[in-house]
Coordinates of C-alpha atoms in Angstrom, one line a residue:
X1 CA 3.9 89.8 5.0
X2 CA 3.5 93.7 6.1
X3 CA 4.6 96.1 4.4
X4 CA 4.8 99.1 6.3
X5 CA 5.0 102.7 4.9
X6 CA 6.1 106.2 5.9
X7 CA 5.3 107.9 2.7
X8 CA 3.0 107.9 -0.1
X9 CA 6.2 106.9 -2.6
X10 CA 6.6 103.5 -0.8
X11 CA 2.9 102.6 -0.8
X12 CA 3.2 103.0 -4.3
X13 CA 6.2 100.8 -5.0
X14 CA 4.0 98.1 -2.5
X15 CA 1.3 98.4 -4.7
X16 CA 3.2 97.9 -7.8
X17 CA 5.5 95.3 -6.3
X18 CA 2.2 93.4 -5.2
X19 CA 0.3 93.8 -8.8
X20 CA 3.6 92.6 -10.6
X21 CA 3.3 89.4 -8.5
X22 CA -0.2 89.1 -9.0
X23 CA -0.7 88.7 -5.0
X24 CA -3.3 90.4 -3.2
X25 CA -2.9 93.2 -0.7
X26 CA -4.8 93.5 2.7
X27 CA -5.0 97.6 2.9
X28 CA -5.6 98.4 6.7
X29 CA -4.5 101.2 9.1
X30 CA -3.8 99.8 12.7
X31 CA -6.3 97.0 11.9
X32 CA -9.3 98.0 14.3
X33 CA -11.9 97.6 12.0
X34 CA -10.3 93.9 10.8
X35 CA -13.2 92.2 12.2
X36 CA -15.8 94.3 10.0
X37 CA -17.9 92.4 6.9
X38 CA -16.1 89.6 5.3
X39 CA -12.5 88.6 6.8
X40 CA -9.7 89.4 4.1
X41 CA -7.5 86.7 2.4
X42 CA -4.1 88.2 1.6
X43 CA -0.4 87.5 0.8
X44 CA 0.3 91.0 1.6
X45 CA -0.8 93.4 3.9
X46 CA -0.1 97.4 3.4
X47 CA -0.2 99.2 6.5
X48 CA -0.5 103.4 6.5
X49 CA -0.2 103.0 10.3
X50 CA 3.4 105.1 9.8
X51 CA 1.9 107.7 7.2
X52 CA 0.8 109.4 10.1
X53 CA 0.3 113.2 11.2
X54 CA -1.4 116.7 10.6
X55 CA -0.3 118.5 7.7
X56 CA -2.9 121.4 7.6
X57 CA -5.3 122.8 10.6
X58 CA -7.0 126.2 9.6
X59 CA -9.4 126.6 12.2
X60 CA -10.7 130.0 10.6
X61 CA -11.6 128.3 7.7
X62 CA -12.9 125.3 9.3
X63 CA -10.7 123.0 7.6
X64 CA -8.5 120.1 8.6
X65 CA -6.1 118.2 6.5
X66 CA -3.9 114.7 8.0
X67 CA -2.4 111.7 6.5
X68 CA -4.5 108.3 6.4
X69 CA -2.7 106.6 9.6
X70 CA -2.7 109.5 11.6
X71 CA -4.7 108.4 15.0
X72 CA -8.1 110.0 15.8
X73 CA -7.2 110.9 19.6
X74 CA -4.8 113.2 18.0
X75 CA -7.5 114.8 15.3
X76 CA -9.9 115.4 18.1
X77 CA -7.2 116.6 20.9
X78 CA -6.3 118.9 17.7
X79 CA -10.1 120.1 16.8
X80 CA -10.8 120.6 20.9
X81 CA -8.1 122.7 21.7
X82 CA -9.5 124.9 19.0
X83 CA -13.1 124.6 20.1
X84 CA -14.1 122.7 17.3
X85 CA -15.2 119.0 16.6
X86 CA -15.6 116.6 13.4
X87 CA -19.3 116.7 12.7
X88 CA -20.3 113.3 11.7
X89 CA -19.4 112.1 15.5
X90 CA -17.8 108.9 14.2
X91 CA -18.1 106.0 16.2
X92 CA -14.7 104.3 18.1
X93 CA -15.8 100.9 17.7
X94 CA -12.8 98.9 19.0
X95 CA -14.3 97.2 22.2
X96 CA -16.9 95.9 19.9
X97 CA -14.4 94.5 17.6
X98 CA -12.4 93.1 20.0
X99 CA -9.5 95.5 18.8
X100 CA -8.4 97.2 22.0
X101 CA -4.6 97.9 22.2
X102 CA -4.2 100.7 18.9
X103 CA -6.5 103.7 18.4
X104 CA -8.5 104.2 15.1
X105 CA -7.2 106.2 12.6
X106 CA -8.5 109.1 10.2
X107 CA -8.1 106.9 7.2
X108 CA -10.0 103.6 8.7
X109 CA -12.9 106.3 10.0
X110 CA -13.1 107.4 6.7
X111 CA -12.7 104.0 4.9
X112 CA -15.5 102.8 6.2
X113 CA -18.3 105.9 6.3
X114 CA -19.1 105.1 10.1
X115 CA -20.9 107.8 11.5
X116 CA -22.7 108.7 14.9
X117 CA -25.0 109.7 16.4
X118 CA -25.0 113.1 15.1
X119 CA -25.6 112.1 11.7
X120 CA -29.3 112.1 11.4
X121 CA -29.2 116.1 11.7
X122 CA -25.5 116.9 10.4
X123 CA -25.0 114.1 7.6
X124 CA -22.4 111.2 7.4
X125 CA -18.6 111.0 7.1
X126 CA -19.0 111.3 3.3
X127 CA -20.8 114.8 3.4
X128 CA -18.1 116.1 5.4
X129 CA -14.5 114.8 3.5
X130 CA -13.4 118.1 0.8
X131 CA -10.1 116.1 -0.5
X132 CA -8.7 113.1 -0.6
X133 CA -5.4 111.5 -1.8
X134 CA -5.4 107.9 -2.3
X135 CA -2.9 105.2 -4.5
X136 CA -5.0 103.1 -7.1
X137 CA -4.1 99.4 -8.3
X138 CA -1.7 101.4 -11.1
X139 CA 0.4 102.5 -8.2
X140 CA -0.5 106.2 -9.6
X141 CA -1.6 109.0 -6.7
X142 CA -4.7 110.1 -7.7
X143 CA -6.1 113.7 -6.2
X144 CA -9.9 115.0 -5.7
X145 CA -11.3 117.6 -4.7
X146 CA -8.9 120.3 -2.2
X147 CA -8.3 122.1 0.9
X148 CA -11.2 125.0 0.5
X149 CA -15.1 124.1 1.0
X150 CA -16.1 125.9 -2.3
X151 CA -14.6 123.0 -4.5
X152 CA -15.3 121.7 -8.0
X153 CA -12.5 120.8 -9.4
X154 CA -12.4 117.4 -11.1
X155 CA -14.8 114.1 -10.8
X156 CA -15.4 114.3 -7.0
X157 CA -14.1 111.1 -5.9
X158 CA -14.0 111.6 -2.2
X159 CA -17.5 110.2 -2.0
X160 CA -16.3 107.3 -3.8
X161 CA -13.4 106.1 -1.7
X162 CA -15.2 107.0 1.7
X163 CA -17.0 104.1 2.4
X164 CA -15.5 101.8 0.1
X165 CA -13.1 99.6 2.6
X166 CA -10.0 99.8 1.2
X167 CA -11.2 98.0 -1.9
X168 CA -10.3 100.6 -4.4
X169 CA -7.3 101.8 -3.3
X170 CA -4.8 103.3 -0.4
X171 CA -6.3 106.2 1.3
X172 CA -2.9 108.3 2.1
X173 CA -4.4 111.8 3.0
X174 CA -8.3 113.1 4.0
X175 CA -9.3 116.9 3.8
X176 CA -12.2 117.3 6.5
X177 CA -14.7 120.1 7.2
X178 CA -14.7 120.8 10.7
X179 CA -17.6 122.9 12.9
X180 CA -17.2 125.0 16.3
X181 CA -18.1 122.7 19.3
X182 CA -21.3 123.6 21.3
X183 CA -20.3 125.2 24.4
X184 CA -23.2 123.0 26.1
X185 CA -24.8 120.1 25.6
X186 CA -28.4 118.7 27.2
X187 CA -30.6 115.5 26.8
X188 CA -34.3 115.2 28.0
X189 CA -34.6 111.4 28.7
X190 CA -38.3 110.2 28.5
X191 CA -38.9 106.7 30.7
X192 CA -41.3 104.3 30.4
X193 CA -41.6 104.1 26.8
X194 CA -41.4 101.2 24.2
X195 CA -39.8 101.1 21.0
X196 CA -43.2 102.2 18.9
X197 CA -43.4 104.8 21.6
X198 CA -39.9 106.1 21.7
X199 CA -40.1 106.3 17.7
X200 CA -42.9 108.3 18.0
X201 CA -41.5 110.6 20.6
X202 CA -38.3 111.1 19.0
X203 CA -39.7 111.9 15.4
X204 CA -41.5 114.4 17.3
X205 CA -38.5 115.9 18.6
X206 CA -36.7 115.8 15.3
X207 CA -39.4 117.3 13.5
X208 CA -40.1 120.2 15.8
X209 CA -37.9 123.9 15.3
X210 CA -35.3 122.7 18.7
X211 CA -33.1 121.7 16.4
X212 CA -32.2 118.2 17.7
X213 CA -28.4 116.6 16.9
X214 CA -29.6 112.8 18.2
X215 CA -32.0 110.6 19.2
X216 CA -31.9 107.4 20.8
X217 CA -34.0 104.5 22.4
X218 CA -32.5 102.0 24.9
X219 CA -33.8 99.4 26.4
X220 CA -34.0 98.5 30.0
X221 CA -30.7 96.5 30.3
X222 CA -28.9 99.7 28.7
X223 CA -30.5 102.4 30.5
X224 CA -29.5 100.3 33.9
X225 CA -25.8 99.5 32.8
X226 CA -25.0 103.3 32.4
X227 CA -24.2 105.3 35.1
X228 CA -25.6 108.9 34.2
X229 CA -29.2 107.3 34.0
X230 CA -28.7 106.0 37.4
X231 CA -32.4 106.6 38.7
X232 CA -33.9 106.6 35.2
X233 CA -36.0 103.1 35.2
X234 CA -37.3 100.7 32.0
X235 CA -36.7 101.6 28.2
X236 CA -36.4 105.5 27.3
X237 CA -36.0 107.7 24.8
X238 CA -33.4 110.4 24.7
X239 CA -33.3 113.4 23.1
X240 CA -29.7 115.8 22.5
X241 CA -29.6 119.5 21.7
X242 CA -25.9 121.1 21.7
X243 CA -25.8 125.1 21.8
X244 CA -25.1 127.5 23.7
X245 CA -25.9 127.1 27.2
X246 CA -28.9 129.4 27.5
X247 CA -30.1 128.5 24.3
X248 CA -30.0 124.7 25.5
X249 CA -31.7 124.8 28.5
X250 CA -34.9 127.1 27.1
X251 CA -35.3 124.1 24.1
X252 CA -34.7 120.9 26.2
X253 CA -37.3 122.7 28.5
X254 CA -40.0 123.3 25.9
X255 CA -39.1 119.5 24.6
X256 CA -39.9 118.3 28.2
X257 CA -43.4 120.4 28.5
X258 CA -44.2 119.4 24.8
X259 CA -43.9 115.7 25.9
X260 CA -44.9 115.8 29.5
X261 CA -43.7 112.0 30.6
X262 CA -43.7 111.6 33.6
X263 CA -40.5 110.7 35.7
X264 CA -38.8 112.9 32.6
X265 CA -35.1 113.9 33.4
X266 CA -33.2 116.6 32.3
X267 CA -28.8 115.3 31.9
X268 CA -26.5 118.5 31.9
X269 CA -23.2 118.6 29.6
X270 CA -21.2 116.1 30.8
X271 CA -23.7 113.3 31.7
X272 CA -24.9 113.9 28.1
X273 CA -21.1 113.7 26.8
X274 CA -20.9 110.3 28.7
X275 CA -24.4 108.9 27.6
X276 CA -23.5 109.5 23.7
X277 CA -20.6 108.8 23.7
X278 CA -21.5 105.4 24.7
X279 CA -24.4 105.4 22.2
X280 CA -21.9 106.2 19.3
X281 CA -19.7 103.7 20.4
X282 CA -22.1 100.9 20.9
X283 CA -21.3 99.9 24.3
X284 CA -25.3 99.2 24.9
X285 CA -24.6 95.8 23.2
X286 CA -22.4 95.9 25.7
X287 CA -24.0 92.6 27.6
X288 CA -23.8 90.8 24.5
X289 CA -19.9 90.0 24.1
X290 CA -20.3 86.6 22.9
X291 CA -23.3 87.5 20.4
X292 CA -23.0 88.7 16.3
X293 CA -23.6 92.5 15.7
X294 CA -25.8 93.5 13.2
X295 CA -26.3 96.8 12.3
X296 CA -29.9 97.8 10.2
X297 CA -30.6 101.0 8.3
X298 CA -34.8 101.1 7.8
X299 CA -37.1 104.4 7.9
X300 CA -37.4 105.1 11.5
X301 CA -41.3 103.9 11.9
X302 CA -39.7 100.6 10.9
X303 CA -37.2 100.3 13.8
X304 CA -39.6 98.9 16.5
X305 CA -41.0 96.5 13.8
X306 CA -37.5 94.5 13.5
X307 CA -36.5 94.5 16.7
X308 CA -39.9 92.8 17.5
X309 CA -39.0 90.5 14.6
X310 CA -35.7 89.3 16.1
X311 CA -36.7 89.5 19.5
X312 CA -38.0 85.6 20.1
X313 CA -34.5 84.8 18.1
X314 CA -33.0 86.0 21.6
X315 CA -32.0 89.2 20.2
X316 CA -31.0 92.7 21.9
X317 CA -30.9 96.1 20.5
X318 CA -31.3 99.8 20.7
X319 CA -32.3 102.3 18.4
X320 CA -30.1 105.7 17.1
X321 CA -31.0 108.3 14.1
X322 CA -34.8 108.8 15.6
X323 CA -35.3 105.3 14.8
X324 CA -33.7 104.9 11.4
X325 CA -30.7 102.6 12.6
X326 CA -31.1 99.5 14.4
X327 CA -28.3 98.0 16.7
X328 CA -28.7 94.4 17.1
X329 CA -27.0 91.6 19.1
X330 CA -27.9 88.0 18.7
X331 CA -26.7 84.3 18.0
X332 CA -24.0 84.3 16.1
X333 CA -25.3 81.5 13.4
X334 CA -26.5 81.5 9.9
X335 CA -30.1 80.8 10.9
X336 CA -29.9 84.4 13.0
X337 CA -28.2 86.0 9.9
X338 CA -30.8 84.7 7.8
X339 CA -33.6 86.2 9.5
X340 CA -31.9 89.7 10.4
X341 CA -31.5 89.8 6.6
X342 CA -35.7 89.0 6.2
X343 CA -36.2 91.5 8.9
X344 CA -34.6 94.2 7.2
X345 CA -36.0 92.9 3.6
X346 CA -39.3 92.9 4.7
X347 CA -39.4 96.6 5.7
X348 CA -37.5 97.8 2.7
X349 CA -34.3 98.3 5.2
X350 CA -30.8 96.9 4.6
X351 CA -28.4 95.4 6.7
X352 CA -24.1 95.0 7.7
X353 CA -22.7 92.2 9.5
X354 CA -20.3 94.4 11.8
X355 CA -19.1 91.3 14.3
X356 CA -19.5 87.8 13.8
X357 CA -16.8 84.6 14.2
X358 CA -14.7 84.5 10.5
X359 CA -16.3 81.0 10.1
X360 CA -19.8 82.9 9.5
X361 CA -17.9 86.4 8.1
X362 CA -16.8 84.0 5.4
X363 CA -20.0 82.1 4.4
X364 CA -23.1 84.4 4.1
X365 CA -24.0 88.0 2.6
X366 CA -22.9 90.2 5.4
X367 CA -24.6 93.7 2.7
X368 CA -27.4 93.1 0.3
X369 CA -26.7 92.0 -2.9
X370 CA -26.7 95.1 -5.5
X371 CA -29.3 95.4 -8.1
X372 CA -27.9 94.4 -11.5
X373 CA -27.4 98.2 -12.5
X374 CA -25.8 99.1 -10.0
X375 CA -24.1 96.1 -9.1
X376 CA -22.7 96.7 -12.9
X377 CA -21.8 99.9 -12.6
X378 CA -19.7 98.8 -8.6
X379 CA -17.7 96.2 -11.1
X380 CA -17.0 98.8 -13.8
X381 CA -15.5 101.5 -11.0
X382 CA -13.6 98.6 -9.5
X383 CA -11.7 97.6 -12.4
X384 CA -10.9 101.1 -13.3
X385 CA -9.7 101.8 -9.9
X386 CA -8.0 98.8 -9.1
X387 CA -7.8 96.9 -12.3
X388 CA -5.8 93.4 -11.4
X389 CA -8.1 93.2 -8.1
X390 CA -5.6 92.9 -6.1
X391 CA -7.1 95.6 -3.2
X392 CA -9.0 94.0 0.0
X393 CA -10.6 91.2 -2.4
X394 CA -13.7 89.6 -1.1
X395 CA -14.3 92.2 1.9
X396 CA -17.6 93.4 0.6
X397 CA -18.6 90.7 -1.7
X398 CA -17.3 87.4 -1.9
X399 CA -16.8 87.7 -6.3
X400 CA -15.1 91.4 -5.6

C-alpha cells in the first residue's frame, strides 16, 4: 500500500497511522535508488514524490531551499540559469539501477550521501546540507539547523539524516549550499598508464597548487566506449580543473609539462562535461549490465591493489577521488561478495553493495559490520529517532 503525500501534515498522520498498527513503512521518493543495499520488506510504503518544489533560491547568498520529492532536473535547471551548481556533483545513478522512467529527487540524493566526482576536493553531500526538515517515528517535525551558512542553532542533525536511507525518518525539506559554476572546464588525459601508475599521477595532480576538482582512472574498455576520448588508446588517467577560462588553460598546461606522457590530450569544456558526467554516473561499468556493483572506499595507494585482487574473479572497474574509491563490476554471487569484502578488509578500506539480484541483497553484509561502540551508539540514535522501528527496517543491516 502507498501512501502518497502532498504535505508534511499527511506524512505525519502516515507515520502515525503506520506506528499505531505496528506495520512497517518503506520511505522512498520516486524509488530510483530501490535497488540500493538490502531490498526493504514493507506493509506500507510512504512516498514524498508529491511534496515536491522550490520554496527558497537566494542566489546572492548562495543558498537553496526545496521540498524532499522535488526532482533534481529541476534543482539544477534552477542553480544553472543562475550560474551556479550543487558542489558535491552527485551522481544520477538510475541506468545502473535499472530505474529509468522517474528522475531522482533532492531528498533520495540526500538520503543516501552519494557524491561525485567532485568530492575529493569540495567534500560530500553531507558537508554541503545547512537545514533539514524531516518527520521521526513520533510523527513529530523535527527542524535543524536553517537557511543562512553561519548556523548553530540546535544539535546539528543534518549530518545525521544525510546518509542514513530513510531509516530514521521522512526527509520533507533540505537547505543546500550552492557555489557559482566555472565558466570553463578542462581535463588533461594521460594514456598508457596502469592503475599503480594512474594513482601515482593523479596524487600528483591533487597534491600540486592547480587546484584539481577530480581525478579519474579508466580502463581500456571505458576509455574506448566513450566518445570524447575517441583517439585516446589503453587505460588513462584524467585530470579536471574548472575556472575561468584563462585560468584553465595556463594550469591544465603546466599539469601536461609537469607529467610529460606522451600521446597526452588536452579535452575543452564540453568534452570534459560529457567525460564526467559519465564518470559520476558510472556508465564505465557500463559493459557490465548483468554483473553486481560494488562500490570500495580505500586510501587512494590502495585502489590498484583491489582491483588486482578481484581481477582473476572476472571483475571490472575504474578508479575516482585520485584513487580513493573503487568502482567494481563482477559476478553477482556470494563467493564474489565474499572476496570484494576481503579485498577491502585487507587494505583497511570498506565496502557498499550498490546493485546485486534481491536474492543476494537479502542474504549477505552489503556495509561492514560496526564496531561495538559505534554499532551501540547507531542503535541508541535509532530508537530515539524512530522508536517502534517501523522506518526502512533491514535496509542497512539486517537486525535494524
Amino acid at each position: 500500500m502507498t501512501l502518497p503525500a502532498t504535505t508534511e501534515d499527511q506524512i505525519a498522520a502516515a507515520v502515525a497511522s503506520a506506528v499505531a498498527a505496528r506495520e512497517p513503512v518503506h520511505v522512498q521518493g520516486n524509488g530510483t535508488k530501490a535497488g540500493l543495499l538490502r531490498p526493504v520488506q514493507a506493509a506500507r510504503t510512504i512516498s514524498t514524490a508529491g511534496l515536491s518544489g522550490i520554496t527558497l533560491y537566494a542566489p546572492k547568498e548562495l543558498i537553496i531551499s526545496a521540498r524532499a520529492g522535488t526532482p533534481m532536473p529541476e534543482i539544477e535547471a534552477t542553480l544553472t540559469e543562475a550560474g551556479q551548481y550543487m558542489i558535491a556533483e552527485p551522481p544520477d545513478l538510475s541506468a545502473l539501477l535499472g530505474a529509468t522512467g522517474k528522475p531522482q529527487t533532492l531528498g533520495g540524493v540526500v538520503a543516501t550521501n552519494l557524491s561525485g566526482p567532485r568530492r575529493v576536493a569540495r567534500g560530500a553531500i553531507r558537508d554541503h546540507v545547512m537545514g533539514i526538515r524531516a518527520i521521526n517515528g513520533r510523527a513529530e517535525l523535527i527542524r535543524s539547523g536553517g537557511r543562512v551558512l553561519k548556523n548553530v542553532t540546535g544539535l546539528d542533525l543534518c549530518k545525521l539524516f544525510t546518509g542514513s536511507y530513510g531509516t530514521l525518518g521522512v526527509i520533507t525539506e533540505i537547505t543546500l549550499k550552492v557555489l557559482p559554476a566555472a565558466e570553463a572546464t578542462g581535463t588533461l588525459v594521460l594514456p598508457g598508464l596502469d592503475a599503480a601508475a594512474g594513482i601515482a599521477a593523479m596524487s600528483a595532480a591533487l597534491g600540486s597548487p592547480f587546484d584539481v576538482s577530480a581525478a579519474a582512472w579508466l580502463p581500456a574498455e571505458a576509455v574506448a566506449a566513450m566518445p570524447a576520448l575517441d583517439g585516446v588508446s589503453g587505460s588513462a588517467a584524467l585530470i579536471r580543473i574548472e575556472e575561468f577560462a584563462d585560468s584553465v588553460t595556463y594550469r591544465i598546461g603546466r599539469l601536461r609539462d609537469q607529467f610529460a606522457v606522451p600521446g597526452a590530450v588536452t579535452l575543452g569544456t564540453e568534452a570534459s562535461r560529457s567525460v564526467w558526467r559519465d564518470i559520476r554516473d558510472v556508465r564505465p561499468l557500463a559493459p557490465h549490465a548483468q554483473d553486481a556493483v560494488w562500490r570500495v572506499s580505500v586510501r587512494p595507494s590502495a585502489g590498484a591493489k583491489v582491483i588486482d585482487a578481484l581481477r582473476p574473479l572476472g571483475a571490472a572497474g575504474f578508479l575516482d577521488w585520485g584513487g580513493g574509491l573503487v568502482w567494481l563490476a563482477g559476478p553477482a554471487d556470494a563467493a564474489t561478495h565474499l572476496r570484494v569484502e576481503a579485498a577491502a578488509r585487507a587494505v583497511g578500506g570498506t565496502w557498499t553493495l550498490l546493485r546485486a539480484p534481491d536474492t543476494l541483497r537479502a542474504t549477505v553484509r552489503v556495509i561492514p559490520d560496526e564496531p561495538p561502540a559505534l554499532a551501540r551508539i547507531t542503535r541508541e540514535v535509532k530508537a530515539a529517532m524512530d522508536p517502534a522501528g517501523i522506518f526502512n527496517p533491514g535496509r542497512l543491516y539486517a537486525d535494524l
